[in-house]
Each structure stands twice: as C-alpha cells, then as structure tokens.
Short mmCIF file of C-alpha atoms in Angstrom, two decimals:
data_model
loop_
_atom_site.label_atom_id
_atom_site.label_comp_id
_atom_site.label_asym_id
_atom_site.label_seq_id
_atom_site.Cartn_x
_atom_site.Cartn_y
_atom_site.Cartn_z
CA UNK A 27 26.91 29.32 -11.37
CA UNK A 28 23.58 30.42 -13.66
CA UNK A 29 20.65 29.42 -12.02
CA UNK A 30 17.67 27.29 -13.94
CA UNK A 31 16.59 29.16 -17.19
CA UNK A 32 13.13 29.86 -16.12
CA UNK A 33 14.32 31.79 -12.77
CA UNK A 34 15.92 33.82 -15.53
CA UNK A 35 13.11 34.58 -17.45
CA UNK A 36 10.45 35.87 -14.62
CA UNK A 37 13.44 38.00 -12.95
CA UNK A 38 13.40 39.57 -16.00
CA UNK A 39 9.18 39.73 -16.92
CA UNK A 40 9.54 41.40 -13.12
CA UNK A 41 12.02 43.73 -13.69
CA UNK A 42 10.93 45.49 -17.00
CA UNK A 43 7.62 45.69 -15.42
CA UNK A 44 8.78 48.44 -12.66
CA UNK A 45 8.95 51.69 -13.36
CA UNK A 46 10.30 53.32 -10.55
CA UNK A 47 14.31 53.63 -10.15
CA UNK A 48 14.92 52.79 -6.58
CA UNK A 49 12.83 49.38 -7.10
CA UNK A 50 14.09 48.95 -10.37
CA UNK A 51 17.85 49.08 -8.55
CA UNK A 52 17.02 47.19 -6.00
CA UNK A 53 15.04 44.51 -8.09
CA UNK A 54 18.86 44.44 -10.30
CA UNK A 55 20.36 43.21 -7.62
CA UNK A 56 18.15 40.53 -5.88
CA UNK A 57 17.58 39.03 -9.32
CA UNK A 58 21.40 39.07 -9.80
CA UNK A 59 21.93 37.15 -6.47
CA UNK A 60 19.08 34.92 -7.72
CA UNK A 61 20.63 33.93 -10.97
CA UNK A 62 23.92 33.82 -10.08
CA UNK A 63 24.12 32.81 -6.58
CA UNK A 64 26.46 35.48 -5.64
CA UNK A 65 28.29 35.29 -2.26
CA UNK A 66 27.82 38.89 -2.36
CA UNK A 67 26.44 42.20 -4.12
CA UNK A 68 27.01 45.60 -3.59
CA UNK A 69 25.50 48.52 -5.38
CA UNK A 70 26.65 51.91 -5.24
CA UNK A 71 24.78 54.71 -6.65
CA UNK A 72 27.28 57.67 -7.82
CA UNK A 73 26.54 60.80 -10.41
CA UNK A 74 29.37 62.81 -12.07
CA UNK A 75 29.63 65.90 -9.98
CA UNK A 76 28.13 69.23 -11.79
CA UNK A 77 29.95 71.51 -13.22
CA UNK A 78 33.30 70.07 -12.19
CA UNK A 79 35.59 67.29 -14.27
CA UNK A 80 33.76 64.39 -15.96
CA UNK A 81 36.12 62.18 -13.08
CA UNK A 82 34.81 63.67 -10.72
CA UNK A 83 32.28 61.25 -8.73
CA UNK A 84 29.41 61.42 -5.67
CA UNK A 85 29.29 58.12 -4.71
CA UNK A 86 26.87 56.03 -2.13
CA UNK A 87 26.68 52.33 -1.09
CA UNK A 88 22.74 51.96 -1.14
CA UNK A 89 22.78 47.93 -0.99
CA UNK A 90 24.37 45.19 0.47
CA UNK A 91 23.20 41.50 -0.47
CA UNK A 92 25.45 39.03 1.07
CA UNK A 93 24.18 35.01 1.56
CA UNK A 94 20.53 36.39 0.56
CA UNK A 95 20.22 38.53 3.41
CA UNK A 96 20.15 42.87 2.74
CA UNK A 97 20.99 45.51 4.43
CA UNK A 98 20.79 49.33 3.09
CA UNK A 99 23.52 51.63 4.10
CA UNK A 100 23.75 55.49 3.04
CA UNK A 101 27.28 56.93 2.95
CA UNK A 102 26.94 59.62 0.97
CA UNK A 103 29.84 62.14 0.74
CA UNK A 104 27.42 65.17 0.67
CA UNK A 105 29.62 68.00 0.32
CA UNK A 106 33.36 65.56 -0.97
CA UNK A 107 33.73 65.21 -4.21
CA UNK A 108 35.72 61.78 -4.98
CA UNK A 109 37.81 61.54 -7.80
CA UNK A 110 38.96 58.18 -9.49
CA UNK A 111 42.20 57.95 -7.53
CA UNK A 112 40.67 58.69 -4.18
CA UNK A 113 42.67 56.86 -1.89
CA UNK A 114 39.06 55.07 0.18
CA UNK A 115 38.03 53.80 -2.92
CA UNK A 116 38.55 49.97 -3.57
CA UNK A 117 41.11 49.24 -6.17
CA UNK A 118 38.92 47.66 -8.35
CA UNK A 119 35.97 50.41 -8.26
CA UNK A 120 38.76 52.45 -8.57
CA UNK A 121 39.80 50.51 -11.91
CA UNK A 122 36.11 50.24 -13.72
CA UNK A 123 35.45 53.68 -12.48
CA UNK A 124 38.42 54.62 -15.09
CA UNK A 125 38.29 51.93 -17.68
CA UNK A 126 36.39 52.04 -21.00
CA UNK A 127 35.68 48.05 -20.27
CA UNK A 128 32.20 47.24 -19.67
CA UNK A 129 32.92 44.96 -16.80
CA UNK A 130 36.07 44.61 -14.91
CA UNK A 131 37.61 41.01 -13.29
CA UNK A 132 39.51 40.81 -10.41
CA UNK A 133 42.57 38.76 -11.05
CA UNK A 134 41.37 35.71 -9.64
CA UNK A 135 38.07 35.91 -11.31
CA UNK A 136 35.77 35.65 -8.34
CA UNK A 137 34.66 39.19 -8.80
CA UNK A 138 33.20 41.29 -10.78
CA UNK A 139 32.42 45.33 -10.89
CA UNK A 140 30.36 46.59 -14.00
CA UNK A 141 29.69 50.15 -14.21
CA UNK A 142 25.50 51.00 -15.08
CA UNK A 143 24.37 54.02 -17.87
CA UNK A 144 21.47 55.34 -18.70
CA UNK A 145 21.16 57.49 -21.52
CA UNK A 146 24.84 57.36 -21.99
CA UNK A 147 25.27 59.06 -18.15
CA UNK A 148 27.13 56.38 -15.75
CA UNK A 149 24.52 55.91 -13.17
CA UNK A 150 25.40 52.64 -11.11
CA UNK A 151 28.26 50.46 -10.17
CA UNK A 152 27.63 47.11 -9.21
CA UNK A 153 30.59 44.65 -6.80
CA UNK A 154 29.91 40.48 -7.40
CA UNK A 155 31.30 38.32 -5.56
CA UNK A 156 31.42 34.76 -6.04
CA UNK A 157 32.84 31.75 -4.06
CA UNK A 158 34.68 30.53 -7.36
CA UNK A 159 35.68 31.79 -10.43
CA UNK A 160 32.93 33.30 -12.88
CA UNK A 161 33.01 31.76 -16.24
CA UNK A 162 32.92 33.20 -19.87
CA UNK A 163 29.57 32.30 -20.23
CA UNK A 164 29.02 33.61 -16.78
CA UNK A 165 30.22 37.28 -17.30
CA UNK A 166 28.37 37.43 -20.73
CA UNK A 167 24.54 36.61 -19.78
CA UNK A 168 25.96 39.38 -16.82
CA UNK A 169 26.80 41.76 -19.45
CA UNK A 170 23.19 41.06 -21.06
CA UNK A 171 20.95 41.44 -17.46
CA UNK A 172 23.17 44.64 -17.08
CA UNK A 173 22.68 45.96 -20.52
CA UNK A 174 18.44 45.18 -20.13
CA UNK A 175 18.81 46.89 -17.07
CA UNK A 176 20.50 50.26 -18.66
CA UNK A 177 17.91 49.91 -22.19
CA UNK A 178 15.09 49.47 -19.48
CA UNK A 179 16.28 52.42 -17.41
CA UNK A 180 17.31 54.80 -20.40
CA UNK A 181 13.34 54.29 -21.51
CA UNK A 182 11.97 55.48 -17.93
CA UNK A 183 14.58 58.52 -18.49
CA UNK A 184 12.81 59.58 -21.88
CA UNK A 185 8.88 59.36 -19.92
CA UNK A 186 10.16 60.82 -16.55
CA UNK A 187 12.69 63.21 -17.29
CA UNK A 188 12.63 66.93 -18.49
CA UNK A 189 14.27 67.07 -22.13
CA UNK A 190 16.21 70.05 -21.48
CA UNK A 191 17.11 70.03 -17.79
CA UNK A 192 17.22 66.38 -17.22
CA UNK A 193 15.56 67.07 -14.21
CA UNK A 194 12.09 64.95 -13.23
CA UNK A 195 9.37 66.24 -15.12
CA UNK A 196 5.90 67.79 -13.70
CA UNK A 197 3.87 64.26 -14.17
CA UNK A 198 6.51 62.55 -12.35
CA UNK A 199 5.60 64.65 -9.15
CA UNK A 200 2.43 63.27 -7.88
CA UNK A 201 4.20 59.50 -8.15
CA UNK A 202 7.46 60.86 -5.78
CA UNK A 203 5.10 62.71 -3.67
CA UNK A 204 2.90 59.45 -2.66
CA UNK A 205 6.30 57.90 -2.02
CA UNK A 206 7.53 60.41 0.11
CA UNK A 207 4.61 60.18 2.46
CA UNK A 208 3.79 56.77 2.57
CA UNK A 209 7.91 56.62 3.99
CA UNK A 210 7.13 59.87 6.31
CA UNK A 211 3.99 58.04 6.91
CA UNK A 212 6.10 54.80 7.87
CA UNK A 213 8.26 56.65 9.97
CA UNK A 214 5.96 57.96 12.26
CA UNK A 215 3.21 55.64 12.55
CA UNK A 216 4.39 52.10 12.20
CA UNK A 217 4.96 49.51 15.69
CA UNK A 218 8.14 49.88 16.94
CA UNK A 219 8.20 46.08 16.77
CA UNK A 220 8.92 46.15 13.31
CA UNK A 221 13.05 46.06 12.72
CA UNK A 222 13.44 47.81 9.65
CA UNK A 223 11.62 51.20 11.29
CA UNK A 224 13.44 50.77 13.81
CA UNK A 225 16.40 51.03 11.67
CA UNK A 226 15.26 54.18 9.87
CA UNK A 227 14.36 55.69 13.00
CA UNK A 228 17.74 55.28 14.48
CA UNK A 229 18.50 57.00 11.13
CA UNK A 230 16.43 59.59 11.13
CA UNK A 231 15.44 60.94 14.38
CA UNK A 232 11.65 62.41 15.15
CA UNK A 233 12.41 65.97 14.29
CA UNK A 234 13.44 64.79 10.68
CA UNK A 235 10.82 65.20 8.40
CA UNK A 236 10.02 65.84 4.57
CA UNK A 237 9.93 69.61 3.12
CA UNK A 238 8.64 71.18 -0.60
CA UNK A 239 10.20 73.79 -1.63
CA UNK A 240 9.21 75.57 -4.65
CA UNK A 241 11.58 77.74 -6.82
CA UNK A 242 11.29 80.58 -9.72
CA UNK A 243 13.73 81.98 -11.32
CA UNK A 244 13.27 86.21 -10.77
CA UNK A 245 12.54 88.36 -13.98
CA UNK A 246 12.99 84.72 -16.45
CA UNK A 247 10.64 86.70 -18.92
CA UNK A 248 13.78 89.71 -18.63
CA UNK A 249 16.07 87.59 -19.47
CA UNK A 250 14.41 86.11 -22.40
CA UNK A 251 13.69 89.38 -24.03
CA UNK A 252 16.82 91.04 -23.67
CA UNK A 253 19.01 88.25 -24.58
CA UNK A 254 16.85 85.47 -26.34
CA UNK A 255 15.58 82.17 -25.71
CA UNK A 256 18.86 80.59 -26.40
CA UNK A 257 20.48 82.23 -23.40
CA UNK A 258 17.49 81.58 -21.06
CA UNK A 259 17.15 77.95 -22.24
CA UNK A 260 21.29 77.84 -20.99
CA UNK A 261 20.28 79.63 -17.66
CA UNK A 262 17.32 77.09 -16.96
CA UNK A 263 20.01 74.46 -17.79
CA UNK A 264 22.82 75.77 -15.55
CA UNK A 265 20.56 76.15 -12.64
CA UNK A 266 19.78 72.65 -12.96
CA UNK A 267 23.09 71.53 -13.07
CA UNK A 268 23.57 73.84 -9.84
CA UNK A 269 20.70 72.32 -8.19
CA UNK A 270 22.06 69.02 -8.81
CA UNK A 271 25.44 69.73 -7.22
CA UNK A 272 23.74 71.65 -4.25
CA UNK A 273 21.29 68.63 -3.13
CA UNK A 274 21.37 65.37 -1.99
CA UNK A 275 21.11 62.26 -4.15
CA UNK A 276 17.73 61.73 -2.03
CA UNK A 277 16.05 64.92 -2.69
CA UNK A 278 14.36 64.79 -5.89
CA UNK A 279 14.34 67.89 -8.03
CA UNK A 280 11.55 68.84 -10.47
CA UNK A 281 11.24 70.97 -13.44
CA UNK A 282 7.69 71.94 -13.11
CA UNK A 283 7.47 74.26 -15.86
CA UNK A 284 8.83 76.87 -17.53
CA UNK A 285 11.36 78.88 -15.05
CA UNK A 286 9.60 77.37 -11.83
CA UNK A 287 11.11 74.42 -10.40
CA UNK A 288 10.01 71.77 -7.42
CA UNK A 289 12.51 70.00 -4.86
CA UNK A 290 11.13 67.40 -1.98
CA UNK A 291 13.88 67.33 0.72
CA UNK A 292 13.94 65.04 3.53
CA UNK A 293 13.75 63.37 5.81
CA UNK A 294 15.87 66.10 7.70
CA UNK A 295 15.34 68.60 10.44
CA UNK A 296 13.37 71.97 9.48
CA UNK A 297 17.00 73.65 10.34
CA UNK A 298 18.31 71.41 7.95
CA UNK A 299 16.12 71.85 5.25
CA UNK A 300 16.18 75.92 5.40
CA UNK A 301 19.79 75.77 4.99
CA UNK A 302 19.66 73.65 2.36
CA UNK A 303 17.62 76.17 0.13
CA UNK A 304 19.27 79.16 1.57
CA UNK A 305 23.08 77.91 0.48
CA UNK A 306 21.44 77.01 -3.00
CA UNK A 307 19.88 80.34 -3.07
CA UNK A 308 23.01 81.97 -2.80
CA UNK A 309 25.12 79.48 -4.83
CA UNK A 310 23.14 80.45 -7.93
CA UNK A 311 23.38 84.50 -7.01
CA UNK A 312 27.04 84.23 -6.75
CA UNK A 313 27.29 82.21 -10.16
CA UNK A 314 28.48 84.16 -13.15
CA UNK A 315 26.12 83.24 -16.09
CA UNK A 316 27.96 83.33 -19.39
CA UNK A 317 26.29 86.91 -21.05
CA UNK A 318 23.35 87.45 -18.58
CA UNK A 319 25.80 87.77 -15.93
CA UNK A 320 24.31 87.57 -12.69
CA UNK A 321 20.66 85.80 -11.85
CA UNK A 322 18.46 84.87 -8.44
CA UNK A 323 15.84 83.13 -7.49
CA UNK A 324 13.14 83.11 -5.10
CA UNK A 325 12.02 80.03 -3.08
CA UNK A 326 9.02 79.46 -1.43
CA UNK A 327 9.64 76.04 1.06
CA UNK A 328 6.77 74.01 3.75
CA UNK A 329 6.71 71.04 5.59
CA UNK A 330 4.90 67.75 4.65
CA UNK A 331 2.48 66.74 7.01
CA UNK A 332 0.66 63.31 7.05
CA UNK A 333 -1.70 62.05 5.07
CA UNK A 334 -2.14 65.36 2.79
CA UNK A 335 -2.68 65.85 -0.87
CA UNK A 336 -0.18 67.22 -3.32
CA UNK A 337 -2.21 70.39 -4.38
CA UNK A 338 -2.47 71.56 -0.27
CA UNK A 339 1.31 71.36 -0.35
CA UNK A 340 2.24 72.99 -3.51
CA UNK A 341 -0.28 75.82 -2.83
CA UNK A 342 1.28 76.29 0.43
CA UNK A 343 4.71 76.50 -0.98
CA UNK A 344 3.12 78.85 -3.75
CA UNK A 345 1.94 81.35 -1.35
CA UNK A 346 5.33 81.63 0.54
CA UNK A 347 6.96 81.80 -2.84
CA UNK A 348 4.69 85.22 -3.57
CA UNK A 349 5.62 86.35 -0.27
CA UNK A 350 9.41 85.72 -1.71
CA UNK A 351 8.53 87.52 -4.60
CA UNK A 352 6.63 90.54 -2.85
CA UNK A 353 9.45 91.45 -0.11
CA UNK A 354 11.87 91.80 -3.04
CA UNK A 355 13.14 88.45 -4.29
CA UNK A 356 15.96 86.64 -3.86
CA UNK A 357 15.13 85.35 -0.59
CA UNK A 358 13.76 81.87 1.01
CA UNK A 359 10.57 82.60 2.43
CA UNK A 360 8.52 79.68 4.72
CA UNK A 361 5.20 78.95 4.87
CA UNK A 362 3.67 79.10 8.38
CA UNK A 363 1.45 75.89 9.50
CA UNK A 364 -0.23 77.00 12.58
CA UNK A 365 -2.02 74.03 15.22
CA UNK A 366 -5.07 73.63 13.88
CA UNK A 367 -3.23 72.76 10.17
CA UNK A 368 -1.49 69.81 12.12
CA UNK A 369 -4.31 68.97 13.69
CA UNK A 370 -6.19 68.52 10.60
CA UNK A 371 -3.58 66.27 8.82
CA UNK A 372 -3.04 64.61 11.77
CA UNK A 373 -4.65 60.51 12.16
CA UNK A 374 -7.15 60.12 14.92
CA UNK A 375 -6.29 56.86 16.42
CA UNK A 376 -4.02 55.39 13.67
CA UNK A 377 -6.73 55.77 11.01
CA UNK A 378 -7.95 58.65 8.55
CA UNK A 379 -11.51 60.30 8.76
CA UNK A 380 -12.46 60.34 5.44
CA UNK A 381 -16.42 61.37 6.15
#
C-alpha cells in the first residue's frame, strides 16, 4: 500500500541528491520499504561476467530490509560464475534474470523482482515482498522509483566513469580513497561496544586491511606504434574487462590515465592481496590479444595505513611500480613500510597530531 504523497516526494529530493553508488543503493531500498511498506526487500548486486556469455552472472545479496530492520550480508561467488538456470537461484530471480519484462510477479502477486540498468548494463536486482497483493497502480509508481533510480545512476556513470574502459575515472579516486579509510579507520579504532563493528570485525579479522596497487601496461607506447591506436585503445579495453573478471565486486578499479591503471583492494590479508595481483598479472600474460598477441604488465602494490593522504600512497605504490619496471617487468613488486612509517600514520591516543 503507497504511503502519503509527500513521503514520496522527499525520498526522492534525497535520493537524486547522492552521488555515491553504495548509498545511492542502499537509499533505493529504504525509500522503497518507506513508500510501500514492504514486508521485505532484498537487493542483490550482480555484473555480467567478462569475457564470458551475456547469461552469465556474479551475483551478491548486499541488503536485507525485512519489518524496517537491515542487515548486510556478502555472498559473493568470487571465483563461480552463475548462469540463469543455476539450480541455488530462486525461481523467480531465476525468471527476471531471463525475461525481457521490466518487473516480474509472482503468481500470487505479493512479490515482486525488477531487474536495475544503468547505461543499458543490468546492474541490480531488487526481491519485494508484500503481506498482500500489489496493485496495478502499485507496480507502476514501482516501475517509475526504479526507472529514476537507473536515469539517476546512468548520469553518475557519464561523471565517474572512464569513456573507454568503463572503469572509475582518475577524479573519482580521491572520493573512494576517503571512503576506504574512514571504513579501515572504523575498523580499527571504533568501541567494541558498537554492534555493527562488531559485525565487520567478525567479518574481517585484524590482519585484513586495505592495499593500492598500481598497474602499467609494459612497452603501451610499442604497441601503439607498431600497430596503431586502434589496437592499443582494444588492449586498454580488454585489460579492463580482465581486471573486472579477476577482482572482487568490492575492489574498485581505476583508469588513471593513459596505460596506467589504479585498484584499492581490501579489506583482506596482505597474503591475500599479493595473490590477488599476482593471478591478475598472469591472467593478462597468458591472454592472447587479437593482432598484438601477447602483453604484460607491471604492478607496483602497498598497504593503507591510517589516517594518510592519497598522494603518500600512490607515490609509494609508484616507486614499487619502477622497481617492477627496473628488474624487468612483468612482475608484482611491494613497497616496503618499515616501523617508523607506521608509527607516523599511526593515532596517538585515539586522536591525530595535526601541529
């Protein structure tokens, strides 16, 4: 049952005011519950997997809203890629992750599950469930929230995405990165009263922790002159697509400029992390571009610590990435933070000397 016209209209003011994705996600679905009243809302995040067939899904429940109280829960299927007829899937996600409907209603009308895009890409699915059945006039002011949702979305995509790649852009970095450590921030510093760090503690244990890794592609400039721009524009392209199929829905990946590219990884162990470069490192050797034939990249990756600027981390990366580049490429080189480095970044007493 629609809610009172007015609950309507700030839910919306407040959602085409935010302009980053996980808020603007999680705003969707509180303001959904709002105006609806749902019983329950789930939303799953899910990205066609790279390089395979356009049925070919990733897919994570991020939210739960049930009787106005959330809960966040990651099941991401890191390394299984799930079809349309994978057998765990619920019918109905099952049947709007294959339709051409916008929306699709369970028989008995008391649910709903509407499939997201941005920039014609599917990019969420949302589950509502009601305690009776949705109207007509119901699923169509649904169909309009959604459809703000995607126009609202598919405008961040044009200002924070990189027109070729479709990777984040280079001004997008600084805003991630002050996200990033005000979470690694929250991790390690907050009471342990507090439930929901509890929670993400539990989640991710102390020696999980944020890395920067940054990434050229070796002899770009080669590639360009011997073959043209056309074929290195296709290899900057494929190695996106690569890095999107190699990392985690989490780790946000950056085209900084030109062939040099910037993933934040994390929270995760240092073991982790390395292995997560090193297997994309060698994904991307082993890959057969069309007419260049084969390429590699070097990577130069560091560990966030508290409370430091972007600038200290990327030059830190930057000099392990020369190191990469001077022992003969192709290789994941880190950068060595020695005591008096943590020491430095480190808060004295819960609070930051500024002076």
């Amino acid at each position: 049952m629609l809610q009172a016209p007015t609950t309507m209209l700030n839910a919306l003011a407040a959602l085409t005011s935010l302009h980053d994705r996980d808020a603007l996600s999680l705003s969707l679905c509180i303001t959904l519950q709002e105006i609806f009243d749902f019983k329950q809302l789930d939303l799953y995040h899910y990205r066609a997997a790279p390089l395979q067939t356009d049925c070919a899904w990733q897919i994570k429940h991020t939210i739960h809203l049930q009787d106005g109280q959330m809960s966040q829960s990651w099941h991401w299927h890191e390394h299984e890629i799930l079809s349309n007829l994978s057998p765990e899937l619920d019918p109905l996600i099952t049947q709007a992750l294959s339709s051409s409907e916008a929306s699709v209603l369970s028989s008995d009308g008391y649910r709903v599950v509407r499939c997201l895009y941005s920039a014609n890409q599917p990019q969420l699915l949302i589950d509502c469930r009601n305690t009776s059945a949705l109207s007509a006039k119901d699923l169509h002011v649904l169909h309009g929230m959604t459809r703000i949702y995607e126009n609202h979305s598919t405008l961040l995509d044009y200002g924070q995405t990189d027109s070729l790649t479709g990777l984040l852009n280079r001004k997008t970095l600084e805003q991630q990165f002050f996200k990033v450590m005000a979470h690694q921030k929250n991790l390690n510093n907050l009471e342990p009263s507090s439930v929901d760090i509890e929670c993400e503690r539990r989640s991710h244990p102390d020696n999980e922790v944020y890395f920067l890794a940054v990434m050229d592609i070796d002899h770009f400039k080669r590639i360009n002159d011997q073959f043209g721009h056309i074929y290195g524009d296709e290899v900057l392209l494929l190695i996106a697509q690569l890095m999107k199929a190699s990392f985690r829905s989490e780790d946000h990946l950056f085209r900084f400029g030109g062939e040099e590219f910037v993933i934040m990884i994390g929270p995760q162990s240092e073991d982790s992390a390395l292995q997560a470069v090193e297997r994309f490192r060698e994904r991307v050797a082993q890959f057969d571009f069309p007419q260049v034939g084969q390429v590699t990249i070097s990577i130069g990756i560091t560990q966030l610590l508290d409370f430091e600027i972007l600038s200290t981390v990327l030059g830190r990366a930057d000099e392990a990435l020369y190191q990469a580049k001077d022992q003969g490429r192709n290789r994941v080189v880190t950068a060595a933070i020695d005591a008096i480095s943590i020491k430095e970044h480190s808060p004295n007493n819960g609070s930051i000397e500024l002076f």
